[in-house]
GROMACS .gro file of C-alpha atoms in nm:
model
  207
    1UNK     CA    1  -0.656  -4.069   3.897
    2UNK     CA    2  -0.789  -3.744   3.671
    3UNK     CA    3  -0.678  -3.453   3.849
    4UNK     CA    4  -0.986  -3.285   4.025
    5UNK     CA    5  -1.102  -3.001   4.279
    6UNK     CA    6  -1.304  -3.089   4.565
    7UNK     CA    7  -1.503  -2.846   4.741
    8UNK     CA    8  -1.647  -2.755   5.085
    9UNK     CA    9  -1.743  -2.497   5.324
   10UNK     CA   10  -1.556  -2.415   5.690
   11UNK     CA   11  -1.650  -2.644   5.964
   12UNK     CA   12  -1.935  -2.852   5.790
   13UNK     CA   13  -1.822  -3.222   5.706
   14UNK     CA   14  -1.802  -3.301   5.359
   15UNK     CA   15  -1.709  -3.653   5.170
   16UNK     CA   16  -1.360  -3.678   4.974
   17UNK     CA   17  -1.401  -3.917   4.691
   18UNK     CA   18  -1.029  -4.002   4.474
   19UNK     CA   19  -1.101  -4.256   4.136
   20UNK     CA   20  -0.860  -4.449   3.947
   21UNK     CA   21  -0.774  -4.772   3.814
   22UNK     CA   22  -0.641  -5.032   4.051
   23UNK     CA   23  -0.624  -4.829   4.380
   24UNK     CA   24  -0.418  -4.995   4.687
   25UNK     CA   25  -0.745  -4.912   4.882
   26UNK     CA   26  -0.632  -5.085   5.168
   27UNK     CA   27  -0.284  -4.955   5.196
   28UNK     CA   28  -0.334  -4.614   5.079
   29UNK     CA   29  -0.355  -4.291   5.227
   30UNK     CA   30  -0.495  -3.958   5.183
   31UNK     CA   31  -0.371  -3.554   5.361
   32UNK     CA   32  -0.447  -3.219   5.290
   33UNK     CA   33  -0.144  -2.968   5.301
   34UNK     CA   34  -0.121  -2.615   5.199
   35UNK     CA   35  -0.126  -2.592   4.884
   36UNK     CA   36   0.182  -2.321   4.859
   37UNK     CA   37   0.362  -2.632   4.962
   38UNK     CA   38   0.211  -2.869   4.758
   39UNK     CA   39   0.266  -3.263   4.936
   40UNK     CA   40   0.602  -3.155   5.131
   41UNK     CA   41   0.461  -2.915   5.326
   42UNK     CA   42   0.237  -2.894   5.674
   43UNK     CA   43  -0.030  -3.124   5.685
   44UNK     CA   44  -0.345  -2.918   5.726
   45UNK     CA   45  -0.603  -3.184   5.746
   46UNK     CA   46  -0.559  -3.549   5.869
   47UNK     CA   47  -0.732  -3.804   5.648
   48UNK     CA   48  -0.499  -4.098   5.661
   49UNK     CA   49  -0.662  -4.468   5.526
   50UNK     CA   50  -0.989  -4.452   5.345
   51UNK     CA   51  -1.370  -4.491   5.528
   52UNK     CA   52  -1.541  -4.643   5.203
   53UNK     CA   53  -1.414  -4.840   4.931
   54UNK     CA   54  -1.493  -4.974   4.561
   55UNK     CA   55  -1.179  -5.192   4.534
   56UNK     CA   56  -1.019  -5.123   4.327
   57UNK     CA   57  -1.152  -4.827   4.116
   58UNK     CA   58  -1.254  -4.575   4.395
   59UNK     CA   59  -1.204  -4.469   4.763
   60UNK     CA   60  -1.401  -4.194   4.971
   61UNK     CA   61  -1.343  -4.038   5.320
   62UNK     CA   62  -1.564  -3.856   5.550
   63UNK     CA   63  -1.461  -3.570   5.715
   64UNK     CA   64  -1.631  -3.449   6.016
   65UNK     CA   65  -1.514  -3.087   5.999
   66UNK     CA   66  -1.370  -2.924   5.683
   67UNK     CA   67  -1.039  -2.668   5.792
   68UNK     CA   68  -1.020  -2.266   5.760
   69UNK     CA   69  -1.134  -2.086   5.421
   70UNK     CA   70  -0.849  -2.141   5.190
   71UNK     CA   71  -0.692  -2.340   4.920
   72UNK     CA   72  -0.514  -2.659   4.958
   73UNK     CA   73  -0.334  -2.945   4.822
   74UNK     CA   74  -0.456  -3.290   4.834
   75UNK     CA   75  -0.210  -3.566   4.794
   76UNK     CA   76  -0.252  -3.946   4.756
   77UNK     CA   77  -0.026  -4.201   4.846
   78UNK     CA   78  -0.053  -4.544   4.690
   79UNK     CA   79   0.229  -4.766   4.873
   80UNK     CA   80   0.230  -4.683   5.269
   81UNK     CA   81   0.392  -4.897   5.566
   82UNK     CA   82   0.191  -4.812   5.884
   83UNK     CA   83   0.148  -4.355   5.847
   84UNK     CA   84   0.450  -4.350   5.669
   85UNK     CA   85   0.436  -4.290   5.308
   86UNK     CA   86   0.692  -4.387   5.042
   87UNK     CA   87   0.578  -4.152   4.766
   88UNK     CA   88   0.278  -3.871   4.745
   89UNK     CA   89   0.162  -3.795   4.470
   90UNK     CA   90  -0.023  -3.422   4.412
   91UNK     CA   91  -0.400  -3.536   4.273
   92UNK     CA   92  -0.604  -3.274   4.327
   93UNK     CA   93  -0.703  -2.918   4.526
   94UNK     CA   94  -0.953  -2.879   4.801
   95UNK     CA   95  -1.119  -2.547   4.808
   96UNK     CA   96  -1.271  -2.452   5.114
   97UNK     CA   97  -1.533  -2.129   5.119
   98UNK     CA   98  -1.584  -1.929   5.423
   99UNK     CA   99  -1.453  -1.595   5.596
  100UNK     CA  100  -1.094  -1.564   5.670
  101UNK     CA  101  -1.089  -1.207   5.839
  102UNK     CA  102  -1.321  -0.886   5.920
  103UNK     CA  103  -1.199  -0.518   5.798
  104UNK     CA  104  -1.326  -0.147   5.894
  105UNK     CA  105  -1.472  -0.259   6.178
  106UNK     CA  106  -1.408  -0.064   6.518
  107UNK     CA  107  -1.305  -0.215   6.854
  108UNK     CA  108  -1.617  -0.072   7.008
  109UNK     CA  109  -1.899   0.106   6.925
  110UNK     CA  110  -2.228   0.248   7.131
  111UNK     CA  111  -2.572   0.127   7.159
  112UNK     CA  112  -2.780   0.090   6.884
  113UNK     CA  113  -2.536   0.255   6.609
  114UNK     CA  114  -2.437   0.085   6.261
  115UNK     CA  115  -2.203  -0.130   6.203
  116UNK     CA  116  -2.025  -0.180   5.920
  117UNK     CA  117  -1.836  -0.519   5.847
  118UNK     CA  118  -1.653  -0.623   5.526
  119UNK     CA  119  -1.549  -0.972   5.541
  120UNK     CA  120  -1.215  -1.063   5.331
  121UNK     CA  121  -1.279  -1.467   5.244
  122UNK     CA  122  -1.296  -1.752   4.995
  123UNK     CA  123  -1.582  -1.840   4.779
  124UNK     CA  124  -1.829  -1.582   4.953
  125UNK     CA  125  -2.173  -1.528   4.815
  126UNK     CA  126  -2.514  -1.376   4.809
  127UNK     CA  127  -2.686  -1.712   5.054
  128UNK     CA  128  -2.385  -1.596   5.297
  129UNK     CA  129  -2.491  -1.441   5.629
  130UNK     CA  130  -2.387  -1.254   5.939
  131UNK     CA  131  -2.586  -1.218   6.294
  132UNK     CA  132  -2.436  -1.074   6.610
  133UNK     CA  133  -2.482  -1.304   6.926
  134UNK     CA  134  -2.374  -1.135   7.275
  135UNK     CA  135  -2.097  -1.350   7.406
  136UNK     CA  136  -1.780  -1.476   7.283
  137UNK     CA  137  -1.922  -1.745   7.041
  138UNK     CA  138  -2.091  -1.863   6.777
  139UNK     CA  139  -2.149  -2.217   6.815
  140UNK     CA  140  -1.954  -2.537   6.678
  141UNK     CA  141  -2.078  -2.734   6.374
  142UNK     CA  142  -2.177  -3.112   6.488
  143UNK     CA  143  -2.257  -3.032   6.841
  144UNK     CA  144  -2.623  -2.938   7.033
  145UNK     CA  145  -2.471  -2.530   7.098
  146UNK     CA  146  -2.454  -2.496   6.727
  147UNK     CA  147  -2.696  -2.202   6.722
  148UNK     CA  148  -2.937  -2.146   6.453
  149UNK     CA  149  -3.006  -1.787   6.299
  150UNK     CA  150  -3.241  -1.548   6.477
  151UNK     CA  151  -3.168  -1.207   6.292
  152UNK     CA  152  -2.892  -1.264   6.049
  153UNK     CA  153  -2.859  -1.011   5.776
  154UNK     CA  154  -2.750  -1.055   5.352
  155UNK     CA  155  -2.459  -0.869   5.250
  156UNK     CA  156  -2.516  -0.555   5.055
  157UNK     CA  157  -2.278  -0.651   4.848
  158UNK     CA  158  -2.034  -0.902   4.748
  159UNK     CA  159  -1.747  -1.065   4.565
  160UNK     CA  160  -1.614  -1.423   4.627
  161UNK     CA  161  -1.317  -1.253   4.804
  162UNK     CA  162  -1.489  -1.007   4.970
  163UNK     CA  163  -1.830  -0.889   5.075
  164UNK     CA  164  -1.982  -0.575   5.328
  165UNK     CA  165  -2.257  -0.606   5.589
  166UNK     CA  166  -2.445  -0.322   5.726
  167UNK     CA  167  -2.539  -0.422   6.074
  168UNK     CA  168  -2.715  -0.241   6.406
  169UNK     CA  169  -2.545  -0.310   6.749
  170UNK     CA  170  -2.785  -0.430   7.043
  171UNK     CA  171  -2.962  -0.224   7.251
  172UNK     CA  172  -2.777  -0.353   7.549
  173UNK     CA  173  -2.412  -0.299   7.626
  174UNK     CA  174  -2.181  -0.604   7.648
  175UNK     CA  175  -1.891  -0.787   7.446
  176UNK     CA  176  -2.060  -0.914   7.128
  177UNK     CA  177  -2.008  -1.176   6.858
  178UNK     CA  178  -2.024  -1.140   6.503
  179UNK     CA  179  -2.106  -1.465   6.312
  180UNK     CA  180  -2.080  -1.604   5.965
  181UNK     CA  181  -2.342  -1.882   5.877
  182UNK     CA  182  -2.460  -2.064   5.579
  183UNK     CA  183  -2.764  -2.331   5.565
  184UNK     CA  184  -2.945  -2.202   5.856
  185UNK     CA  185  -2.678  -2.192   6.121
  186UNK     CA  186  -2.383  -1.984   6.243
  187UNK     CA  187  -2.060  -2.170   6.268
  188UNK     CA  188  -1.781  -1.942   6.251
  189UNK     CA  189  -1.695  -1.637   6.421
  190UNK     CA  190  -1.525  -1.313   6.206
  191UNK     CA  191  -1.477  -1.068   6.492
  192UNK     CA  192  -1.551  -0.955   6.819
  193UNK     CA  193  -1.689  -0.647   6.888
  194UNK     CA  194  -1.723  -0.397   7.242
  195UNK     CA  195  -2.120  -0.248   7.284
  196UNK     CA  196  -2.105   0.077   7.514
  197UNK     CA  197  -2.395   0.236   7.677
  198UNK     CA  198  -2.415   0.583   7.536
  199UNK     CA  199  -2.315   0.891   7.770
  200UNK     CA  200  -2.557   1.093   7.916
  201UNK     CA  201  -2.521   1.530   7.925
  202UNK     CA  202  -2.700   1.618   8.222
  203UNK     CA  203  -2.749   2.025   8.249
  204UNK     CA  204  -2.735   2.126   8.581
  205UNK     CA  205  -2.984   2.425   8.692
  206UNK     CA  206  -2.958   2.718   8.898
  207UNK     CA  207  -2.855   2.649   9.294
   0.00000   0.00000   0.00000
């Protein structure tokens, strides 16, 4: 098989396609590992035995959910007895875009004031968004609660590895969300943030 990157974003499912000449298609099997361990370390994505087939020159799986934002290793095995593989071979990389953490943002901030979020990630970019949702999530890709944007915002800026939002906290006080999104919809949450009502300075008069 040519070696290849395949590409996909957190959470959404994406198709895994490996080519090559005479492929066991039947016996064959397919993982994802981090890729600082190339195919002896931790799986990070079970695949196991293809869900299409061209016997024998090609053999695709669909995957319902794709892992974290990172880089991995994708290795193929050709010769397999049951899950247990006699040799994996290193074919390819899977790149996976999406936010990994939030910076310079506070634990809690009052009513109404702005926020500023920088997101560290992988493959960021300009159709990225973020939206704060009161709660404590953000919805899951695949199922009804998977919410769609109301008042996301574009970064102000951004790299692929990192990019800054300028946001404004509700007007209401209460534990809040903030949400990454892509497509339409918010699927994974960066950080959670504390809204406080803002003190009041009463002056008390003459008795």
């Amino acid at each position: 098989d040519i070696w290849r990157t395949w590409h996909a974003v957190t959470t959404l499912p994406f198709d895994m396609e490996v080519r090559g000449d005479h492929l066991n298609w039947q016996g064959g099997l397919l993982k994802v590992t981090f890729v600082d361990n190339a195919c002896s370390g931790k799986e990070a994505l079970h695949v196991g035995r293809p869900f299409t087939s061209t016997a024998p020159t090609s053999v695709t799986w669909s995957i319902n959910s794709a892992p974290a934002a990172g880089h991995y290793a994708v290795c193929w095995c050709e010769r397999s007895y049951g899950p247990h593989c006699t040799q994996w071979q290193h074919v390819g990389n899977l790149i996976v875009a999406g936010p990994v953490s939030a910076t310079s943002l506070p634990d809690t901030v009052a009513v109404g004031d702005v926020i500023i979020v920088r997101v560290t990630g992988v493959g960021l970019s300009d159709t990225d968004r973020l939206e704060l949702r009161m709660g404590q999530r953000c919805g899951s890709t695949g199922t009804s609660d998977n919410p769609a944007m109301l008042n996301a915002s574009s970064p102000i800026w951004f790299t692929p590895e990192l990019a800054q939002w300028d946001l404004s906290a509700p007007a209401v006080a209460g534990s809040v969300a903030v949400c990454w999104g892509r497509q339409g919809l918010l699927f994974a949450k960066v950080a959670q943030v504390a809204v406080t009502a803002r003190a009041r300075h009463c002056q008390l008069g003459n008795w």
